[in-house]
Short mmCIF file of C-alpha atoms in Angstrom, two decimals:
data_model
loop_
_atom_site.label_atom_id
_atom_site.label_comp_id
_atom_site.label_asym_id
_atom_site.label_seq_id
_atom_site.Cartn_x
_atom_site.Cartn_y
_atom_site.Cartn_z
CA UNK A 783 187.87 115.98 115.60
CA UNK A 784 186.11 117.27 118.69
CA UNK A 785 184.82 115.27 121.57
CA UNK A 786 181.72 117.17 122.94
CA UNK A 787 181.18 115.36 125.28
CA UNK A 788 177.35 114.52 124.22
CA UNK A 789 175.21 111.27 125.19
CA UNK A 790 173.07 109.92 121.17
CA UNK A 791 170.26 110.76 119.92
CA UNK A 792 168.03 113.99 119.54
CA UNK A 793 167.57 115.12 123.06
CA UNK A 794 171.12 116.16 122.74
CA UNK A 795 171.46 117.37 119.91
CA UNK A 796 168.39 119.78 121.28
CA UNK A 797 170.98 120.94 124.00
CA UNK A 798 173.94 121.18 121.29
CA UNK A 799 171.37 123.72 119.18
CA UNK A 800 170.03 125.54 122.42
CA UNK A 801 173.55 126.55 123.40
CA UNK A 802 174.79 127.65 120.32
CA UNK A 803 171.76 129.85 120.61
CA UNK A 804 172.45 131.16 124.03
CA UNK A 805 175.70 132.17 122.97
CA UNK A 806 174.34 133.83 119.35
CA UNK A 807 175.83 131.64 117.43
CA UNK A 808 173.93 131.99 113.51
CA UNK A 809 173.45 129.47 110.65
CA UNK A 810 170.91 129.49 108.24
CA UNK A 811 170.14 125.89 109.51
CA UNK A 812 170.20 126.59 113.01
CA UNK A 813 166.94 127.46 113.72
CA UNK A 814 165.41 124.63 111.44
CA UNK A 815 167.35 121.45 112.50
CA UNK A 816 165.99 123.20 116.52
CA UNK A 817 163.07 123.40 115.53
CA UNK A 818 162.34 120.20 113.70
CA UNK A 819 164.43 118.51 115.99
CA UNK A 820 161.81 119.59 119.18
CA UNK A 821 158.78 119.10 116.84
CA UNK A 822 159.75 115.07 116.59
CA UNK A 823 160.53 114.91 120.18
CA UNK A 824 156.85 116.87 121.08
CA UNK A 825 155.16 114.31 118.52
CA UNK A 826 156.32 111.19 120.09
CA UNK A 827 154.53 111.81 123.84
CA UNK A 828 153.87 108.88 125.25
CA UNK A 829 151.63 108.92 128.97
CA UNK A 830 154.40 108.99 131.64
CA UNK A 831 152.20 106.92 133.81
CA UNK A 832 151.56 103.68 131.38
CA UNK A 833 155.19 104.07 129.49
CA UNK A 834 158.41 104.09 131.93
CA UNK A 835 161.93 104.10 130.83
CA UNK A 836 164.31 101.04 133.06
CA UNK A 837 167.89 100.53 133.62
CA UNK A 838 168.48 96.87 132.93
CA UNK A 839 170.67 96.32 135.23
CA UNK A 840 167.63 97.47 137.69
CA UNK A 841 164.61 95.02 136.05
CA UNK A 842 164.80 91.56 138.07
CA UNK A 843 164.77 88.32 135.57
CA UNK A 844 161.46 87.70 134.21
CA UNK A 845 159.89 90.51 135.01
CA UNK A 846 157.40 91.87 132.96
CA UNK A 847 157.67 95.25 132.05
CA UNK A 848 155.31 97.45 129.62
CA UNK A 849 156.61 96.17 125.78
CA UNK A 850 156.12 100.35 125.08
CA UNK A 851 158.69 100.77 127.96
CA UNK A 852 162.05 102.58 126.96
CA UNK A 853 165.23 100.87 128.03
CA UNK A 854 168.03 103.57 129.47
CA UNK A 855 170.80 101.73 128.84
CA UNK A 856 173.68 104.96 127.93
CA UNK A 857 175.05 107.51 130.60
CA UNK A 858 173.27 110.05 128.40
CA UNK A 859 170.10 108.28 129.15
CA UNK A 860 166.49 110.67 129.58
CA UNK A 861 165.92 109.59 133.16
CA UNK A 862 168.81 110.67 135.28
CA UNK A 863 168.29 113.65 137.48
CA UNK A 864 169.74 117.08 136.97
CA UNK A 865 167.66 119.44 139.49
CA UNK A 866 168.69 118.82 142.95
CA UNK A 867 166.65 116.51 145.20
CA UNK A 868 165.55 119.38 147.62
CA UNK A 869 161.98 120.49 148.25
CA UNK A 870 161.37 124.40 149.20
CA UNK A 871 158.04 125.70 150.61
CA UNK A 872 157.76 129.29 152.14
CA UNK A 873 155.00 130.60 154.89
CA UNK A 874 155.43 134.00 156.75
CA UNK A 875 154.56 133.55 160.42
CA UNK A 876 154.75 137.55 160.15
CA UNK A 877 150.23 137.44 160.34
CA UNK A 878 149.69 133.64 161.51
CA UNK A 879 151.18 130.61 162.10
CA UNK A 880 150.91 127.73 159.43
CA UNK A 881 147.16 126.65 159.09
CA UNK A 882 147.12 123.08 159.82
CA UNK A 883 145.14 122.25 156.29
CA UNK A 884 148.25 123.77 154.67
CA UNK A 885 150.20 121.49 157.13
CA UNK A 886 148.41 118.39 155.73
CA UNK A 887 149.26 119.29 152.04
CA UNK A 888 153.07 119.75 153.00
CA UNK A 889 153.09 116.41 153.95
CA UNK A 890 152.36 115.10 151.02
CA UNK A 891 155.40 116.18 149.27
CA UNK A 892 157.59 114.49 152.17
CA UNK A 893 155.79 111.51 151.67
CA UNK A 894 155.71 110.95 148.27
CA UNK A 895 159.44 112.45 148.35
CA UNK A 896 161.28 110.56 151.21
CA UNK A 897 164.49 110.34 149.74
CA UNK A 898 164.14 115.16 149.22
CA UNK A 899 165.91 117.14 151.43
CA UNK A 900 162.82 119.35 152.96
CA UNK A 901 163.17 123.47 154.02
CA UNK A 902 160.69 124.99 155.18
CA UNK A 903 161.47 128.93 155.24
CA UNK A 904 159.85 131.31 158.05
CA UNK A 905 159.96 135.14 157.52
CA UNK A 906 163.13 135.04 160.02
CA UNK A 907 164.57 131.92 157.59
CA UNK A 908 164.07 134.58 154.55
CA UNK A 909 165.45 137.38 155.71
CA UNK A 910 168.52 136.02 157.23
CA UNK A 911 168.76 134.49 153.13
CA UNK A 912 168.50 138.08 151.45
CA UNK A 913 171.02 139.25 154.10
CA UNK A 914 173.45 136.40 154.00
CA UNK A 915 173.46 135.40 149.80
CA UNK A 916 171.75 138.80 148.37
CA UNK A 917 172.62 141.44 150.74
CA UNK A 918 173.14 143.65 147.29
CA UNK A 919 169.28 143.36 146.82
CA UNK A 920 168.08 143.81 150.47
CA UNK A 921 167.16 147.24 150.22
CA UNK A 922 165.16 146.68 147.26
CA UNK A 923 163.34 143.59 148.47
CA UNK A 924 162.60 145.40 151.61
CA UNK A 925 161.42 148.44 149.40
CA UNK A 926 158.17 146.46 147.72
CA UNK A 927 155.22 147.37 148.83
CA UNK A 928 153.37 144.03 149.03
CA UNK A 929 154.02 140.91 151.55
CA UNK A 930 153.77 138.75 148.59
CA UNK A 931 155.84 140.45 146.28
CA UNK A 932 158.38 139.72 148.63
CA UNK A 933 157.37 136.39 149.07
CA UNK A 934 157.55 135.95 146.00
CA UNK A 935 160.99 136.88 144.89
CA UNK A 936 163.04 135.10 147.75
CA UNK A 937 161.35 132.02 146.25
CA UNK A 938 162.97 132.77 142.90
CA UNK A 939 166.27 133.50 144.54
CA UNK A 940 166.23 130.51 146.74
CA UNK A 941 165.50 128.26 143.56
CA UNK A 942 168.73 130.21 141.54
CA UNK A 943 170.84 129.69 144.58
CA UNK A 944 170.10 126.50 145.74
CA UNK A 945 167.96 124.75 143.17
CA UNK A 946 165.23 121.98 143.25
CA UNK A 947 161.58 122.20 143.71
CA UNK A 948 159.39 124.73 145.14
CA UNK A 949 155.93 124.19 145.57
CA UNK A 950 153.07 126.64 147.30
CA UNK A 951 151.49 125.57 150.32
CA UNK A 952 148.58 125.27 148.86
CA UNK A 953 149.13 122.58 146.31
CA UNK A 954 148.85 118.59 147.20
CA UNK A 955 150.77 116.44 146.15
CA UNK A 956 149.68 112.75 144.35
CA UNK A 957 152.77 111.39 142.93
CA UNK A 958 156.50 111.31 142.97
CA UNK A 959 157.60 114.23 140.44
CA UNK A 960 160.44 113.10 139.57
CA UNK A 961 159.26 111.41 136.15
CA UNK A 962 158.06 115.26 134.63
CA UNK A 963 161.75 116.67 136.14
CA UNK A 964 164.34 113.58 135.00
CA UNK A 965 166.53 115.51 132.76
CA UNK A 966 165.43 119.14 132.45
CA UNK A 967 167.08 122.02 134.26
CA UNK A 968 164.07 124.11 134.27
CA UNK A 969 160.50 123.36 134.76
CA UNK A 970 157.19 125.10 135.15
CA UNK A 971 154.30 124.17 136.02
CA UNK A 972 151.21 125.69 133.29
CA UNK A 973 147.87 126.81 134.54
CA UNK A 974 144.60 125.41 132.50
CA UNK A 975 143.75 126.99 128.93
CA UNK A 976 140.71 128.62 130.80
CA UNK A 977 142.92 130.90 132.45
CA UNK A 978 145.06 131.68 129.53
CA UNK A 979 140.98 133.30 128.01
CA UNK A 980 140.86 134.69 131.17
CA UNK A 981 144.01 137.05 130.74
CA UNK A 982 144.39 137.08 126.75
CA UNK A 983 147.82 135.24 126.33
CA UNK A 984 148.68 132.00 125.04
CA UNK A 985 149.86 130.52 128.37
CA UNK A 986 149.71 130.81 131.75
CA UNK A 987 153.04 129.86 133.90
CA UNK A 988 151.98 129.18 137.34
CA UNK A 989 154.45 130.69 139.75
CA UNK A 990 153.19 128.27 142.65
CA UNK A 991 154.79 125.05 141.22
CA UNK A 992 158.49 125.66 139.72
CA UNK A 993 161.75 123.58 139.59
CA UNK A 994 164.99 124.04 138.13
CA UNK A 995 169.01 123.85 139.02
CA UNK A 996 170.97 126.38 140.28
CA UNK A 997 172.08 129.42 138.57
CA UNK A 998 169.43 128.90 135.75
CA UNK A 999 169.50 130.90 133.10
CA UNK A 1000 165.87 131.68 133.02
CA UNK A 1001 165.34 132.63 136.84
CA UNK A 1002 168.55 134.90 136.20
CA UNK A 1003 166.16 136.89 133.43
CA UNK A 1004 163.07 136.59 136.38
CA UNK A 1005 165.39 138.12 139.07
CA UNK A 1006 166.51 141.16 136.53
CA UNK A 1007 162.93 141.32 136.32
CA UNK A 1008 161.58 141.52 139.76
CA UNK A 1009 164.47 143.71 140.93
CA UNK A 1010 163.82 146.24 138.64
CA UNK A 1011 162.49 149.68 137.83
CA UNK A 1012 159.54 148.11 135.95
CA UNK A 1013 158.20 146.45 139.31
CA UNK A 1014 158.12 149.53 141.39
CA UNK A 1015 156.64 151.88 138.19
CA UNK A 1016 153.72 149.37 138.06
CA UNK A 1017 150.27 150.54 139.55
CA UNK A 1018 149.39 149.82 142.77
CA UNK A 1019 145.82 150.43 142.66
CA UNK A 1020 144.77 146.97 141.63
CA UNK A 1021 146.66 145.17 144.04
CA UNK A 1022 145.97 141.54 142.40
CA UNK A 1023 146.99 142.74 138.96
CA UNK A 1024 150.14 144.54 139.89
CA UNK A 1025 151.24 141.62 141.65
CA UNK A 1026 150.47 139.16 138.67
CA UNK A 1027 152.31 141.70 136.58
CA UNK A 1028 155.46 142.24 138.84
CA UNK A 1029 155.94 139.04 140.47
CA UNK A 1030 153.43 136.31 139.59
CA UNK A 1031 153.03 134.17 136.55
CA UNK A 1032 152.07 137.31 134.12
CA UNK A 1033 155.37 138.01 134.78
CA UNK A 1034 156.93 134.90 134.48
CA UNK A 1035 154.70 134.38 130.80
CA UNK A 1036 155.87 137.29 129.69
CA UNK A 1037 159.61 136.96 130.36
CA UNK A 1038 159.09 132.70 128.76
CA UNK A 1039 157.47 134.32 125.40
CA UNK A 1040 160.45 136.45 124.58
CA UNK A 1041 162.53 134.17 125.08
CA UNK A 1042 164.82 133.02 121.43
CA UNK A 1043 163.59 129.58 120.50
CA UNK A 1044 166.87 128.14 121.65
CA UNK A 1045 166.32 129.63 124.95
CA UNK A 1046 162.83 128.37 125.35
CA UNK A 1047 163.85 124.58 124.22
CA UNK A 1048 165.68 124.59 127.55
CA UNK A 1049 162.65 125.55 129.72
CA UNK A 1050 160.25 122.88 130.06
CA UNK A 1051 156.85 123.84 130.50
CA UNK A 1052 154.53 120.78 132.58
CA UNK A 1053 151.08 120.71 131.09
CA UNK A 1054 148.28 121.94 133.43
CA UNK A 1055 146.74 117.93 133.08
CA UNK A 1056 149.76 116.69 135.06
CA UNK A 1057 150.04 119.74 137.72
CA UNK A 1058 147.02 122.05 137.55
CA UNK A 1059 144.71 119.76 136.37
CA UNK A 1060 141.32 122.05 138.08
CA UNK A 1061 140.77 125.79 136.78
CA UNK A 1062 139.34 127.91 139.22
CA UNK A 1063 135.92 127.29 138.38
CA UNK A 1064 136.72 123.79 138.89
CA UNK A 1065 138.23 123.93 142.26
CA UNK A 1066 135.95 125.63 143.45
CA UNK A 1067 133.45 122.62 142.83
CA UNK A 1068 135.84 120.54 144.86
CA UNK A 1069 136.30 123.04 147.60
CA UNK A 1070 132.22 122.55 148.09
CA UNK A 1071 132.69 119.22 148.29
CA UNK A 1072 131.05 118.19 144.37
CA UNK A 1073 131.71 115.31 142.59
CA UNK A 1074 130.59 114.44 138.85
CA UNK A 1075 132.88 112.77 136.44
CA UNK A 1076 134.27 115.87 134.81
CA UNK A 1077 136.25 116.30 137.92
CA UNK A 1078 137.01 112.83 138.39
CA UNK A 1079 138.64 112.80 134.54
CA UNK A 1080 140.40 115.61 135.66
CA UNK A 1081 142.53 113.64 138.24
CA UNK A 1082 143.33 110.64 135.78
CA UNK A 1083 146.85 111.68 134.99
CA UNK A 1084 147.22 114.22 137.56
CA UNK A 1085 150.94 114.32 139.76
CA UNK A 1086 149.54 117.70 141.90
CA UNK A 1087 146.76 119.83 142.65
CA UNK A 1088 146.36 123.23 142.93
CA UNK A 1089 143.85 124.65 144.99
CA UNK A 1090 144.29 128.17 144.08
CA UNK A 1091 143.54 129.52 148.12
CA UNK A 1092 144.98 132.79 146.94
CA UNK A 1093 145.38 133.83 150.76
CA UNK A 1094 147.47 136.69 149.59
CA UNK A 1095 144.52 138.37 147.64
CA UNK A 1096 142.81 139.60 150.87
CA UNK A 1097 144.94 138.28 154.03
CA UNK A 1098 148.63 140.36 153.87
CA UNK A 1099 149.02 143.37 153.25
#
């Protein structure tokens, strides 16, 4: 008799599966007690907002909670945190200084955060990172041949170093995230279904809005990625597409869609209704100031919005 050390019920028997995946471990009734076990989970979502899970030694005498309400009452229990409690954003003062807009939106991930650690990273603040916990990679990160390509990969090393959340400047924050991270060790935020027309796959991850705890397994597979031959064979001529391809979320959809199933039960993917709830069409509409109730439904279970600036299309170099 083993103990495994495992809290009841499905979620961990999900983990239990996952990892004898990771480490190629076969069965014949591996892949269907995963895969039916992930199905139930997915077809019992209930709207984070209206449904919240309480400790009882945390709900006060008569107080009335919602009677669909889970109560955590195990150590193994759904809502206790895993990523670290640290908030990352990243703006190179290498062309300008912070605009103040993008100033405004930081805020509101301190605010509706106060109890995060904060970092803000400057272009001095990244490089002093490669050279300090990469220096093996500096010479290739100083080798790409956009701004944001950079930019992008120290964010993906920060994350597998440090963990927690990293979030663009240009996304605004409109609730506490912790409900969409309790319990995961990766998550990614998804871009609308209009997007995923737009480029021909069946998902797009959105490498603007990404949390996870150190040393992940997937970010390891992103960092191969990025620091590889494949980024610096990739055509340069269409500077938006190479960058989607060799640093931005074509890149990170690809690497998520071959992953093994075990591998992608452990990567949890945050619908675009919670975190990119406007498609570019749509924010566009709100950047000109419209308002009609399509937008307004938009917002109705939103946590963040992205407003898809993409600075780096035109701005950097």
């Amino acid at each position: 008799m083993y103990n495994l050390g495992l809290a009841h019920g499905i979620p961990a028997l999900i983990m239990f599966f996952s990892k004898l995946k990771e480490q190629k471990i076969s069965h014949p009734l591996l892949d269907i007690l995963l895969n039916k076990s992930i199905n139930y989970i997915l077809s019992t979502e209930q709207n984070i907002k209206t449904v919240g899970s309480h400790f009882c030694m945390n709900i006060p005498v008569d107080t009335k909670i919602n009677e669909l309400s889970r109560i955590g009452w195990c150590y193994g229990d759904l809502g206790m945190p895993l990523i670290p409690k640290i908030i990352h954003q990243i703006w190179s003062d290498k062309y300008k200084p912070l605009p103040p807009f993008f100033s405004l939106l930081s805020d509101t991930w301190k605010e509706k955060h106060p109890d995060w650690q904060y970092i803000y990273w400057s272009e001095q603040d990244m490089n002093d990172f490669m050279q300090s916990e990469f220096p093996e990679l500096r010479s290739f990160y100083d080798s790409l041949f956009f701004d944001i390509q950079r930019w992008d990969a120290v964010r993906f090393l920060i994350l597998y170093k440090m963990g927690g959340m990293y979030a663009d400047f240009d996304y605004e924050c409109l609730e506490n995230m912790e409900p969409l991270l309790d319990n995961r060790t990766c998550c990614i935020a998804l871009e609308p279904e209009t997007h995923c027309v737009m480029y021909n796959i069946p998902r797009v991850l959105n490498a603007a809005l990404l949390a996870c705890t150190p040393e992940n397994f997937y970010l390891e597979k992103v960092i191969k990625r990025v620091f590889s031959e494949k980024t610096m064979q990739q055509d340069r001529s269409d500077k938006p597409m190479s960058i989607l391809h060799t640093t931005g979320p074509l890149m990170l959809s690809d690497i998520y869609e071959n992953l093994s199933i075990g591998e992608k039960a452990s990567v949890c993917l945050i619908p675009a209704k919670y975190v990119t709830p406007f498609d570019c069409a749509q924010i566009a509409q709100v950047k000109a100031g419209m308002e009609n109730d399509e937008l307004e439904n938009c917002l109705q279970e939103a946590y963040a919005i992205h407003y898809f600036t993409n600075s780096w299309v035109s701005e950097v170099k």
